[in-house]
Amino acid sequence: MFSGLSAFPLTPMNESGLDEAAFVRLIGRLVTANVDSIGVLGSTGNYAYLTMAERARVVRLAVEHAGIIPVVVGIGALRTCDVLALAEDAEAAGVSGVLMAPMSYQKLRPEEVFGLYEAVTHALLVPLCVYDNPGTTQFVFSDELHGKIAQLPNVASIKIPGVPEDPVAARSRVERLRAQIPLHVTVGVSGDGYAANGLNAGCDAWYSVIGGVFPVTALAITRAAQAGNTKEAIRLSERLKPLWQLFSEYGGSLRVVAAAAELQGLVEHPCLPLPLKALGGEGRRRLGGLIDELDLS
Amino acid sequence: MFSGLSAFPLTPMNESGLDEAAFVRLIGRLVTANVDSIGVLGSTGNYAYLTMAERARVVRLAVEHAGIIPVVVGIGALRTCDVLALAEDAEAAGVSGVLMAPMSYQKLRPEEVFGLYEAVTHALLVPLCVYDNPGTTQFVFSDELHGKIAQLPNVASIKIPGVPEDPVAARSRVERLRAQIPLHVTVGVSGDGYAANGLNAGCDAWYSVIGGVFPVTALAITRAAQAGNTKEAIRLSERLKPLWQLFSEYGGSLRVVAAAAELQGLVEHPCLPLPLKALGGEGRRRLGGLIDELDLS
């Protein structure tokens, strides 16, 4: 489950609530494309912005509509007690695994992060992916801490932020981490622009934002890398450079994929919770052109 | 209300809920000391970790026990719609003002932050303090954005992070901000170690963490600066350097003041929500010594 393409859909919503019909459509699209797993309520799924009840509802809808594709759900929250409650809700809904970032308001200290993973993994009945996302959590994992956490029960994967662009440096970055963790724990790359490099460097999985809205495009890169066709994976990723460029110009991938889903008619506008706003203006026009030009699907 | 010493108490809690009795004791201590205002549910009051219902309860308790001292309450949340609901709860409880940081999970963009303040200030019935806290929100205000927000209705103060140590640089930093904002908007310093410098440099208020647990100590610094006795304010602050040192060694003020309140018997242990942990071990022993040595109260 924690290998290949894990596609992270948006959770479409507005100021009145969830758009359940649009969410189910997004899940259906991932099932049709036959991604390797579906990661609901990741950062792209805006887990942090929803109530416990909304999160429980989203995970039930996902499991109900995902067919045989494993569903992994984000259970991060600021409080340990809320994470534990979310884990129970996720298990009751029938998820195959969970994903947890050390979400913070007060920047966390390493011993607090370890304590959080310790409490949660001991209570879990399903495998967990450690979600290393310094851009949203303000927490930077050391490989040593990854190693300690990876020894805990039920830890099955680590989702790392991007890898270096140079293939040799990328491979050595992945190997440095692998040296600290048990063999059964997989490593997955995130940061879509780094995915081809990360998979070529030996990552087992791509935790993918564009996979949630353009699964066919993301699968092509994944399958090329999995087949050992490193050059083709890089070529397919390089084609998408104008998209990666939009991500970096507009503060990350979320506002861009939200606009892409709106432009494709997959979700209504707005689909993000205020104060967040999907890409507008000139950036949105560029994005519309790119979707056609690059034939994203 | 947005001048002098604004004391920010902890909100004592554990995994079972709020410790209301301890919270009321902390408020009583601030009333006895006669601080200029009480800032409940600030970062020190762990606003981000509580449910809407818990926050509504805390603000009611504060207003009920604060007597004639103005109560200002933090209404920050990740979603604009939640901030609006919290503002209503705060007004219904009878607060004198509100405080709002642009809390984030996805790092916010300046236009999103402006949109947030625009929506909230237009709905408000009480004055608002803009809470600029890049350490917890991941958002860095430009003075230009402060200027735009300060023109909005109901904006009455800006809580800035520390000022430069050099008195001339500190004064010019405060003046640079003042040049951008209307005359009726006050400027308050935060980051306790910078307070004497900030007040001496012309800040109207000190939004104070130690003021919440050691109000007498914080008032002495404030009153010296307000009387124009700049050297005495600096001397009183320099005395506390070992305390500022603990703040910087242990990831900020929260874990240290939580331990201080526990050591003083003002709150039970634990008083912070997991995964956060109050200062323990060697740091806690040093803190215990300092409280006696420096006669903090």
Coordinates of C-alpha atoms in Angstrom, one line a residue:
Chain A
M1 CA 0.0 0.0 0.0
F2 CA 2.8 2.4 0.7
S3 CA 4.4 2.0 -2.7
G4 CA 3.8 3.2 -6.2
L5 CA 1.5 6.2 -6.8
S6 CA -0.4 7.4 -3.8
A7 CA -2.8 10.1 -5.1
F8 CA -4.0 12.9 -2.8
P9 CA -7.3 14.4 -3.7
L10 CA -8.6 17.8 -2.7
T11 CA -11.5 17.9 -0.2
P12 CA -13.8 20.4 -2.0
M13 CA -15.5 22.7 0.4
N14 CA -16.8 26.2 0.8
E15 CA -18.0 28.4 3.7
S16 CA -21.2 26.3 4.0
G17 CA -19.6 22.9 4.3
L18 CA -18.2 20.0 2.3
D19 CA -19.1 19.4 -1.3
E20 CA -19.6 15.7 -1.0
A21 CA -20.7 15.1 -4.6
A22 CA -17.5 16.7 -6.0
F23 CA -15.3 14.7 -3.5
V24 CA -16.9 11.4 -4.6
R25 CA -16.3 12.4 -8.3
L26 CA -12.6 13.0 -7.5
I27 CA -12.4 9.6 -5.8
G28 CA -14.1 8.0 -8.8
R29 CA -11.5 9.5 -11.1
L30 CA -8.7 7.9 -9.1
V31 CA -10.4 4.5 -9.1
T32 CA -10.8 4.7 -12.9
A33 CA -7.1 5.6 -13.4
N34 CA -6.2 2.7 -11.0
V35 CA -3.8 4.5 -8.7
D36 CA -2.0 2.4 -6.2
S37 CA -3.5 4.1 -3.1
I38 CA -5.6 7.1 -2.3
G39 CA -4.4 9.5 0.4
V40 CA -7.4 11.4 1.7
L41 CA -7.2 14.3 4.1
G42 CA -3.6 15.0 3.4
S43 CA -2.4 18.6 3.3
T44 CA -4.0 18.8 -0.2
G45 CA -7.2 17.4 1.4
N46 CA -7.2 20.3 3.9
Y47 CA -7.4 18.0 6.9
A48 CA -6.3 20.8 9.2
Y49 CA -9.3 22.9 8.3
L50 CA -12.1 20.5 9.1
T51 CA -14.0 19.5 12.2
M52 CA -13.7 16.0 13.6
A53 CA -17.2 15.2 12.3
E54 CA -16.4 16.4 8.8
R55 CA -13.2 14.4 8.8
A56 CA -15.1 11.2 9.8
R57 CA -17.6 11.8 7.0
V58 CA -14.9 12.3 4.4
V59 CA -13.1 9.1 5.3
R60 CA -16.3 7.1 5.2
L61 CA -17.1 8.5 1.7
A62 CA -13.6 7.7 0.5
V63 CA -13.6 4.1 1.7
E64 CA -17.1 3.6 0.3
H65 CA -16.1 4.8 -3.2
A66 CA -12.5 3.6 -3.4
G67 CA -13.4 0.0 -4.3
I68 CA -10.4 -2.3 -3.9
I69 CA -7.9 0.6 -3.8
P70 CA -6.4 1.1 -0.4
V71 CA -7.4 4.3 1.4
V72 CA -4.9 6.1 3.6
V73 CA -6.1 9.0 5.7
G74 CA -4.4 11.9 7.4
I75 CA -5.0 11.9 11.2
G76 CA -2.8 14.9 12.2
A77 CA -4.1 17.4 14.7
L78 CA -2.6 19.8 17.2
R79 CA -3.5 17.7 20.2
T80 CA -2.5 14.1 20.8
C81 CA -6.0 13.3 22.2
D82 CA -7.5 14.5 18.9
V83 CA -5.1 12.4 16.9
L84 CA -6.1 9.3 18.9
A85 CA -9.8 10.0 18.3
L86 CA -9.2 10.5 14.6
A87 CA -7.3 7.2 14.4
E88 CA -10.3 5.5 15.9
D89 CA -12.7 7.1 13.4
A90 CA -10.4 6.1 10.5
E91 CA -10.2 2.5 11.7
A92 CA -14.0 2.4 12.2
A93 CA -14.4 3.6 8.6
G94 CA -12.2 0.8 7.3
V95 CA -9.1 2.5 6.1
S96 CA -6.0 0.6 5.1
G97 CA -3.5 3.0 6.7
V98 CA -3.0 6.4 8.3
L99 CA -0.7 9.3 7.7
M100 CA 0.4 11.7 10.4
A101 CA 2.3 14.9 10.3
P102 CA 3.4 16.5 13.6
M103 CA 1.1 19.5 13.2
S104 CA 2.0 22.4 15.3
Y105 CA 1.1 25.8 16.5
Q106 CA 3.9 26.1 19.1
K107 CA 6.9 24.7 17.2
L108 CA 7.4 21.1 18.6
R109 CA 10.6 19.8 20.1
P110 CA 12.0 16.4 19.0
E111 CA 11.1 14.7 22.3
E112 CA 7.5 16.0 21.9
V113 CA 7.3 14.6 18.4
F114 CA 8.6 11.3 19.5
G115 CA 6.1 11.2 22.3
L116 CA 3.3 11.9 19.9
Y117 CA 4.3 9.1 17.5
E118 CA 4.8 6.8 20.5
A119 CA 1.3 7.4 21.9
V120 CA -0.4 7.1 18.5
T121 CA 1.5 4.1 17.1
H122 CA 0.8 2.1 20.3
A123 CA -2.9 2.7 19.9
L124 CA -3.1 2.0 16.2
L125 CA -4.5 -1.2 14.5
V126 CA -3.4 -0.2 11.0
P127 CA 0.0 0.9 9.5
L128 CA 1.1 4.5 9.7
C129 CA 3.1 6.7 7.4
V130 CA 5.2 9.3 9.0
Y131 CA 4.5 12.6 7.3
D132 CA 7.5 14.8 7.2
N133 CA 6.3 18.2 5.9
P134 CA 8.4 21.0 7.4
G135 CA 6.6 23.6 5.2
T136 CA 3.3 23.2 7.0
T137 CA 4.4 21.8 10.4
Q138 CA 7.4 23.9 11.1
F139 CA 9.1 20.8 12.3
V140 CA 12.3 19.5 10.7
F141 CA 13.0 15.8 11.3
S142 CA 16.6 14.6 11.7
D143 CA 17.3 11.2 10.2
E144 CA 18.1 10.0 13.7
L145 CA 14.6 10.9 14.9
H146 CA 13.2 9.2 11.8
G147 CA 15.2 6.1 12.8
K148 CA 13.8 6.1 16.3
I149 CA 10.2 6.6 15.2
A150 CA 10.5 4.0 12.5
Q151 CA 11.2 1.4 15.2
L152 CA 7.8 2.0 16.8
P153 CA 5.0 -0.5 16.1
N154 CA 2.9 0.0 13.0
V155 CA 5.2 2.4 11.3
A156 CA 5.3 1.3 7.7
S157 CA 6.5 4.3 5.6
I158 CA 8.0 7.7 5.7
K159 CA 6.9 10.5 3.4
I160 CA 9.9 12.8 2.9
P161 CA 10.0 16.3 1.3
G162 CA 11.9 16.7 -2.0
V163 CA 15.3 15.1 -2.8
P164 CA 18.3 16.9 -4.3
E165 CA 18.2 17.4 -8.1
D166 CA 21.5 15.7 -8.8
P167 CA 20.7 11.9 -9.1
V168 CA 23.8 10.9 -7.2
A169 CA 23.0 13.2 -4.3
A170 CA 19.3 12.1 -4.4
R171 CA 20.3 8.5 -4.1
S172 CA 22.7 9.1 -1.3
R173 CA 20.0 11.1 0.5
V174 CA 17.6 8.2 0.3
E175 CA 20.3 5.7 1.3
R176 CA 21.2 7.8 4.4
L177 CA 17.7 7.6 5.6
R178 CA 17.3 3.9 4.8
A179 CA 20.4 3.2 6.9
Q180 CA 18.5 4.5 9.9
I181 CA 15.2 2.6 9.5
P182 CA 14.1 -1.0 9.4
L183 CA 13.8 -2.8 6.0
H184 CA 10.0 -3.1 6.1
V185 CA 9.6 0.7 6.3
T186 CA 9.2 2.2 2.8
V187 CA 10.3 5.7 1.8
G188 CA 8.1 7.9 -0.3
V189 CA 8.9 11.2 -2.0
S190 CA 6.7 14.2 -2.0
G191 CA 7.0 17.6 -3.6
D192 CA 5.7 16.7 -7.1
G193 CA 8.6 18.4 -9.0
Y194 CA 11.0 16.0 -7.2
A195 CA 9.0 12.8 -7.8
A196 CA 10.8 11.5 -10.8
N197 CA 14.2 12.1 -9.2
G198 CA 13.0 10.6 -5.9
L199 CA 11.6 7.4 -7.6
N200 CA 14.7 7.1 -9.7
A201 CA 16.8 7.4 -6.5
G202 CA 15.1 4.4 -5.0
C203 CA 12.0 5.8 -3.2
D204 CA 9.2 3.2 -3.1
A205 CA 6.3 5.6 -3.4
W206 CA 5.3 9.0 -4.6
Y207 CA 2.9 10.8 -2.3
S208 CA 1.4 12.9 -5.1
V209 CA -0.6 16.1 -5.2
I210 CA -1.1 16.2 -8.9
G211 CA -2.0 12.5 -8.7
G212 CA -5.2 13.6 -7.0
V213 CA -6.4 15.7 -9.9
F214 CA -4.3 14.4 -12.9
P215 CA -3.8 10.7 -12.0
V216 CA -3.1 9.5 -15.6
T217 CA -0.2 12.1 -15.9
A218 CA 1.2 11.1 -12.5
L219 CA 0.9 7.4 -13.2
A220 CA 2.9 7.7 -16.4
I221 CA 5.9 9.2 -14.5
T222 CA 5.5 6.5 -11.7
R223 CA 5.3 3.6 -14.1
A224 CA 8.3 4.7 -16.1
A225 CA 10.4 5.0 -13.0
Q226 CA 9.2 1.7 -11.6
A227 CA 10.2 0.0 -14.9
G228 CA 13.7 1.4 -14.5
N229 CA 13.2 3.8 -17.4
T230 CA 14.8 6.6 -15.5
K231 CA 15.3 8.9 -18.5
E232 CA 11.6 8.6 -19.5
A233 CA 10.5 9.4 -16.0
I234 CA 12.7 12.5 -16.0
R235 CA 11.5 13.5 -19.5
L236 CA 7.9 13.3 -18.4
S237 CA 8.6 15.3 -15.3
E238 CA 10.6 18.0 -17.1
R239 CA 7.6 18.5 -19.5
L240 CA 5.7 19.6 -16.5
K241 CA 8.2 22.2 -15.4
P242 CA 5.9 25.1 -16.1
L243 CA 3.5 23.5 -13.6
W244 CA 6.2 23.1 -11.0
Q245 CA 7.1 26.8 -11.6
L246 CA 3.5 27.8 -10.8
F247 CA 3.7 25.8 -7.5
S248 CA 6.8 27.7 -6.5
E249 CA 5.5 31.1 -7.6
Y250 CA 2.2 30.8 -5.8
G251 CA 3.2 29.4 -2.4
G252 CA 2.9 25.7 -3.0
S253 CA 0.8 23.2 -4.9
L254 CA -2.5 23.5 -3.1
R255 CA -3.8 26.8 -4.6
V256 CA -2.7 25.6 -8.1
V257 CA -4.4 22.2 -8.0
A258 CA -7.5 23.7 -6.5
A259 CA -7.7 26.1 -9.5
A260 CA -6.9 23.2 -11.9
A261 CA -9.8 21.2 -10.5
E262 CA -12.1 24.2 -10.8
L263 CA -10.9 24.9 -14.4
Q264 CA -11.6 21.2 -15.3
G265 CA -15.1 21.4 -13.9
L266 CA -14.3 18.7 -11.3
V267 CA -15.2 21.0 -8.4
E268 CA -17.1 24.3 -8.0
H269 CA -15.4 27.6 -7.3
P270 CA -14.6 28.2 -4.5
C271 CA -13.3 24.8 -3.3
L272 CA -10.9 26.0 -0.6
P273 CA -11.8 27.2 2.9
L274 CA -11.2 30.9 3.5
P275 CA -8.8 32.6 4.1
L276 CA -7.2 30.3 1.5
K277 CA -7.8 31.2 -2.1
A278 CA -7.3 29.2 -5.3
L279 CA -5.0 30.6 -7.9
G280 CA -6.6 33.5 -9.7
G281 CA -5.7 36.2 -12.2
E282 CA -2.7 35.8 -14.5
G283 CA -1.5 32.6 -12.8
R284 CA -4.9 31.0 -13.4
R285 CA -4.8 32.0 -17.1
R286 CA -1.3 30.4 -17.4
L287 CA -2.6 27.3 -15.7
G288 CA -5.6 27.0 -18.0
G289 CA -3.2 27.2 -21.0
L290 CA -0.9 24.6 -19.5
I291 CA -3.6 22.0 -18.8
D292 CA -4.4 22.0 -22.6
E293 CA -0.9 22.3 -23.8
L294 CA 0.5 19.6 -21.6
D295 CA -2.7 17.5 -22.0
L296 CA -2.9 16.9 -18.2
S297 CA -5.4 14.3 -17.3
Chain B
M1 CA -7.0 49.2 26.9
F2 CA -4.2 48.5 24.4
S3 CA -1.6 50.2 26.5
G4 CA 0.5 49.5 29.6
L5 CA 0.8 45.9 30.8
S6 CA -1.4 43.3 29.1
A7 CA -0.9 40.1 31.0
F8 CA -1.4 36.8 29.2
P9 CA -2.3 33.9 31.5
L10 CA -2.0 30.2 30.8
T11 CA -5.1 28.2 30.2
P12 CA -4.4 25.2 32.5
M13 CA -5.6 22.0 31.0
N14 CA -4.8 18.3 30.7
E15 CA -6.0 15.4 28.6
S16 CA -9.3 15.4 30.4
G17 CA -10.2 19.0 29.9
L18 CA -9.8 22.5 31.3
D19 CA -8.8 23.2 34.9
E20 CA -11.3 25.9 35.5
A21 CA -10.4 26.4 39.1
A22 CA -6.7 27.0 38.3
F23 CA -7.6 29.4 35.5
V24 CA -9.8 31.4 37.8
R25 CA -6.9 31.6 40.3
L26 CA -4.6 32.9 37.6
I27 CA -7.1 35.6 36.7
G28 CA -7.5 36.5 40.4
R29 CA -3.8 37.0 40.7
L30 CA -3.8 39.4 37.8
V31 CA -6.7 41.4 39.3
T32 CA -4.9 41.6 42.6
A33 CA -1.8 42.9 40.9
N34 CA -3.9 45.4 39.0
V35 CA -2.5 44.8 35.5
D36 CA -3.8 47.1 32.7
S37 CA -5.5 44.4 30.8
I38 CA -5.8 40.6 30.6
G39 CA -5.1 38.8 27.4
V40 CA -6.8 35.4 27.6
L41 CA -6.4 32.7 25.0
G42 CA -3.3 34.2 23.5
S43 CA -0.6 31.8 22.4
T44 CA 0.3 31.5 26.1
G45 CA -3.3 30.6 26.7
N46 CA -3.1 27.8 24.1
Y47 CA -6.1 29.1 22.1
A48 CA -5.1 27.0 19.1
Y49 CA -5.5 23.7 21.1
L50 CA -9.0 24.2 22.4
T51 CA -12.5 23.5 20.9
M52 CA -14.9 26.4 20.2
A53 CA -16.9 25.4 23.2
E54 CA -13.9 25.4 25.5
R55 CA -12.8 28.7 24.2
A56 CA -16.3 30.2 24.8
R57 CA -16.2 28.8 28.4
V58 CA -12.7 30.3 29.1
V59 CA -13.7 33.7 27.9
R60 CA -16.8 33.7 30.0
L61 CA -14.8 32.7 33.1
A62 CA -12.3 35.5 32.4
V63 CA -14.8 38.2 32.0
E64 CA -16.7 37.0 35.1
H65 CA -13.6 37.2 37.3
A66 CA -11.7 40.1 35.9
G67 CA -13.7 42.8 37.6
I68 CA -13.1 46.2 36.1
I69 CA -9.9 45.1 34.2
P70 CA -10.5 44.9 30.5
V71 CA -10.4 41.4 29.0
V72 CA -9.0 40.9 25.5
V73 CA -9.3 37.5 23.9
G74 CA -7.6 35.7 21.1
I75 CA -10.0 34.7 18.3
G76 CA -7.5 33.2 15.8
A77 CA -8.3 30.0 13.9
L78 CA -7.4 28.4 10.7
R79 CA -10.7 29.2 9.0
T80 CA -12.2 32.6 8.6
C81 CA -15.7 31.2 9.4
D82 CA -14.4 29.9 12.8
V83 CA -12.8 33.3 13.6
L84 CA -16.1 35.0 12.9
A85 CA -17.9 32.5 15.2
L86 CA -15.3 33.1 17.9
A87 CA -15.7 36.8 17.6
E88 CA -19.4 36.5 18.2
D89 CA -18.8 34.2 21.3
A90 CA -16.3 36.8 22.6
E91 CA -18.6 39.7 22.2
A92 CA -21.5 37.8 23.8
A93 CA -19.2 37.1 26.8
G94 CA -18.6 40.8 27.2
V95 CA -14.9 41.2 26.2
S96 CA -13.4 44.6 25.8
G97 CA -11.4 43.7 22.7
V98 CA -10.0 40.8 20.6
L99 CA -6.7 39.8 19.4
M100 CA -6.1 37.9 16.2
A101 CA -3.1 36.2 14.6
P102 CA -3.2 34.9 11.0
M103 CA -3.0 31.3 12.2
S104 CA -2.0 29.0 9.4
Y105 CA -1.4 25.4 8.3
Q106 CA -0.8 26.3 4.7
K107 CA 1.5 29.4 4.8
L108 CA -0.8 32.3 4.0
R109 CA -0.2 34.9 1.3
P110 CA -0.4 38.6 2.1
E111 CA -3.6 39.0 0.1
E112 CA -5.2 36.1 2.1
V113 CA -4.2 37.7 5.4
F114 CA -5.6 41.0 4.3
G115 CA -8.9 39.3 3.3
L116 CA -9.0 37.6 6.7
Y117 CA -8.6 40.9 8.6
E118 CA -11.1 42.6 6.2
A119 CA -13.8 40.0 6.8
V120 CA -13.3 40.0 10.6
T121 CA -12.9 43.7 11.3
H122 CA -16.1 44.4 9.3
A123 CA -18.1 42.0 11.4
L124 CA -16.6 43.1 14.8
L125 CA -18.3 45.3 17.5
V126 CA -15.2 45.6 19.6
P127 CA -11.6 46.8 18.9
L128 CA -9.0 44.4 17.5
C129 CA -5.3 44.0 18.1
V130 CA -3.4 42.6 15.1
Y131 CA -1.2 39.8 16.5
D132 CA 2.0 39.6 14.5
N133 CA 3.7 36.3 15.7
P134 CA 5.7 34.8 12.9
G135 CA 7.1 32.1 15.2
T136 CA 3.7 30.4 15.5
T137 CA 1.9 31.6 12.4
Q138 CA 4.7 31.3 9.8
F139 CA 3.5 34.6 8.4
V140 CA 5.8 37.6 8.3
F141 CA 4.0 41.0 8.0
S142 CA 5.5 43.8 6.0
D143 CA 5.0 47.3 7.5
E144 CA 3.1 48.1 4.3
L145 CA 0.6 45.3 5.0
H146 CA 0.4 46.5 8.6
G147 CA -0.5 49.9 7.3
K148 CA -3.2 48.6 5.0
I149 CA -4.8 46.5 7.8
A150 CA -4.5 49.3 10.4
Q151 CA -6.9 51.4 8.1
L152 CA -9.6 48.8 8.6
P153 CA -12.5 49.5 11.0
N154 CA -12.0 48.5 14.6
V155 CA -8.2 48.0 14.4
A156 CA -6.9 49.5 17.6
S157 CA -3.4 48.0 18.2
I158 CA -0.6 46.0 16.7
K159 CA 1.3 43.5 18.7
I160 CA 4.8 43.2 17.2
P161 CA 7.5 40.7 17.9
G162 CA 10.7 41.9 19.6
V163 CA 12.6 45.1 18.7
P164 CA 16.3 45.5 18.1
E165 CA 18.5 45.6 21.2
D166 CA 20.2 48.9 20.3
P167 CA 17.9 51.7 21.7
V168 CA 18.3 53.9 18.6
A169 CA 17.5 51.0 16.2
A170 CA 14.6 50.0 18.4
R171 CA 13.1 53.6 18.3
S172 CA 13.6 53.8 14.5
R173 CA 11.9 50.4 14.1
V174 CA 8.8 51.6 16.1
E175 CA 8.8 54.9 14.2
R176 CA 8.9 53.1 10.8
L177 CA 5.8 51.2 11.7
R178 CA 4.0 54.3 13.2
A179 CA 4.6 56.1 9.9
Q180 CA 2.4 53.5 8.2
I181 CA -0.5 53.4 10.6
P182 CA -3.2 55.9 11.9
L183 CA -2.5 57.8 15.1
H184 CA -5.2 56.0 17.1
V185 CA -3.6 52.5 16.5
T186 CA -1.2 51.7 19.4
V187 CA 1.9 49.6 19.1
G188 CA 2.7 46.9 21.7
V189 CA 5.9 44.9 22.0
S190 CA 6.0 41.2 22.7
G191 CA 8.8 38.8 23.3
D192 CA 9.4 39.4 27.1
G193 CA 13.1 39.9 26.8
Y194 CA 12.5 42.8 24.4
A195 CA 9.9 44.5 26.5
A196 CA 11.9 47.1 28.4
N197 CA 13.6 48.1 25.1
G198 CA 10.3 48.2 23.3
L199 CA 8.6 50.4 25.9
N200 CA 11.6 52.7 26.1
A201 CA 11.5 52.9 22.3
G202 CA 7.9 54.3 22.4
C203 CA 5.7 51.2 22.4
D204 CA 2.4 51.9 24.1
A205 CA 1.9 48.4 25.5
W206 CA 3.7 45.2 26.5
Y207 CA 1.8 42.1 25.6
S208 CA 3.4 40.0 28.2
V209 CA 3.9 36.3 28.9
I210 CA 5.5 36.6 32.3
G211 CA 2.9 39.1 33.2
G212 CA 0.4 36.2 33.2
V213 CA 2.3 34.4 36.0
F214 CA 4.5 37.0 37.6
P215 CA 2.4 40.2 37.2
V216 CA 4.2 42.2 39.9
T217 CA 7.6 41.6 38.3
A218 CA 6.2 42.6 34.9
L219 CA 4.5 45.7 36.3
A220 CA 7.7 47.0 37.8
I221 CA 9.4 47.0 34.4
T222 CA 6.3 48.6 32.7
R223 CA 5.8 51.3 35.3
A224 CA 9.5 52.3 35.2
A225 CA 9.4 52.6 31.4
Q226 CA 6.1 54.5 31.5
A227 CA 7.6 57.0 34.0
G228 CA 10.5 57.7 31.6
N229 CA 12.9 55.9 33.9
T230 CA 14.5 54.0 30.9
K231 CA 17.6 52.9 32.8
E232 CA 15.6 51.4 35.6
A233 CA 13.4 49.5 33.1
I234 CA 16.5 48.1 31.5
R235 CA 18.1 47.2 34.8
L236 CA 14.9 45.3 35.9
S237 CA 14.8 43.5 32.6
E238 CA 18.5 42.6 32.6
R239 CA 18.1 41.1 36.1
L240 CA 15.8 38.5 34.4
K241 CA 18.3 37.6 31.7
P242 CA 18.6 34.0 33.0
L243 CA 14.9 33.6 32.5
W244 CA 15.1 35.0 28.9
Q245 CA 18.0 32.5 28.5
L246 CA 15.7 29.6 29.5
F247 CA 13.1 30.9 26.9
S248 CA 15.6 30.7 24.1
E249 CA 17.1 27.4 25.2
Y250 CA 13.7 25.6 25.5
G251 CA 11.9 26.7 22.3
G252 CA 10.1 29.8 23.6
S253 CA 8.3 31.1 26.7
L254 CA 5.3 28.7 26.9
R255 CA 7.0 25.6 28.3
V256 CA 9.0 27.7 30.8
V257 CA 6.0 29.7 32.2
A258 CA 4.0 26.5 32.4
A259 CA 6.7 25.0 34.5
A260 CA 6.9 28.2 36.6
A261 CA 3.2 28.1 37.3
E262 CA 3.4 24.4 38.3
L263 CA 6.4 25.1 40.5
Q264 CA 4.6 27.9 42.2
G265 CA 1.6 25.6 42.9
L266 CA -0.7 27.9 40.8
V267 CA -1.6 25.0 38.5
E268 CA -1.3 21.3 38.6
H269 CA 1.1 19.2 36.5
P270 CA 0.6 18.7 33.6
C271 CA -1.0 22.0 32.6
L272 CA -0.2 21.9 28.9
P273 CA -2.0 19.8 26.2
L274 CA 0.0 16.9 24.8
P275 CA 2.2 16.7 22.7
L276 CA 3.4 19.9 24.4
K277 CA 5.4 19.4 27.6
A278 CA 6.3 21.9 30.3
L279 CA 10.0 22.3 31.0
G280 CA 11.4 19.3 32.9
G281 CA 14.8 18.0 34.1
E282 CA 17.8 20.3 34.4
G283 CA 15.9 23.3 32.9
R284 CA 13.2 23.0 35.5
R285 CA 15.7 22.8 38.3
R286 CA 17.3 26.0 37.1
L287 CA 13.9 27.7 36.8
G288 CA 13.1 26.7 40.4
G289 CA 16.3 28.3 41.6
L290 CA 15.6 31.5 39.5
I291 CA 12.1 32.0 40.9
D292 CA 13.6 32.2 44.4
E293 CA 16.8 34.1 43.5
L294 CA 15.1 36.7 41.4
D295 CA 12.1 36.8 43.7
L296 CA 9.6 36.6 40.8
S297 CA 6.1 37.3 41.8

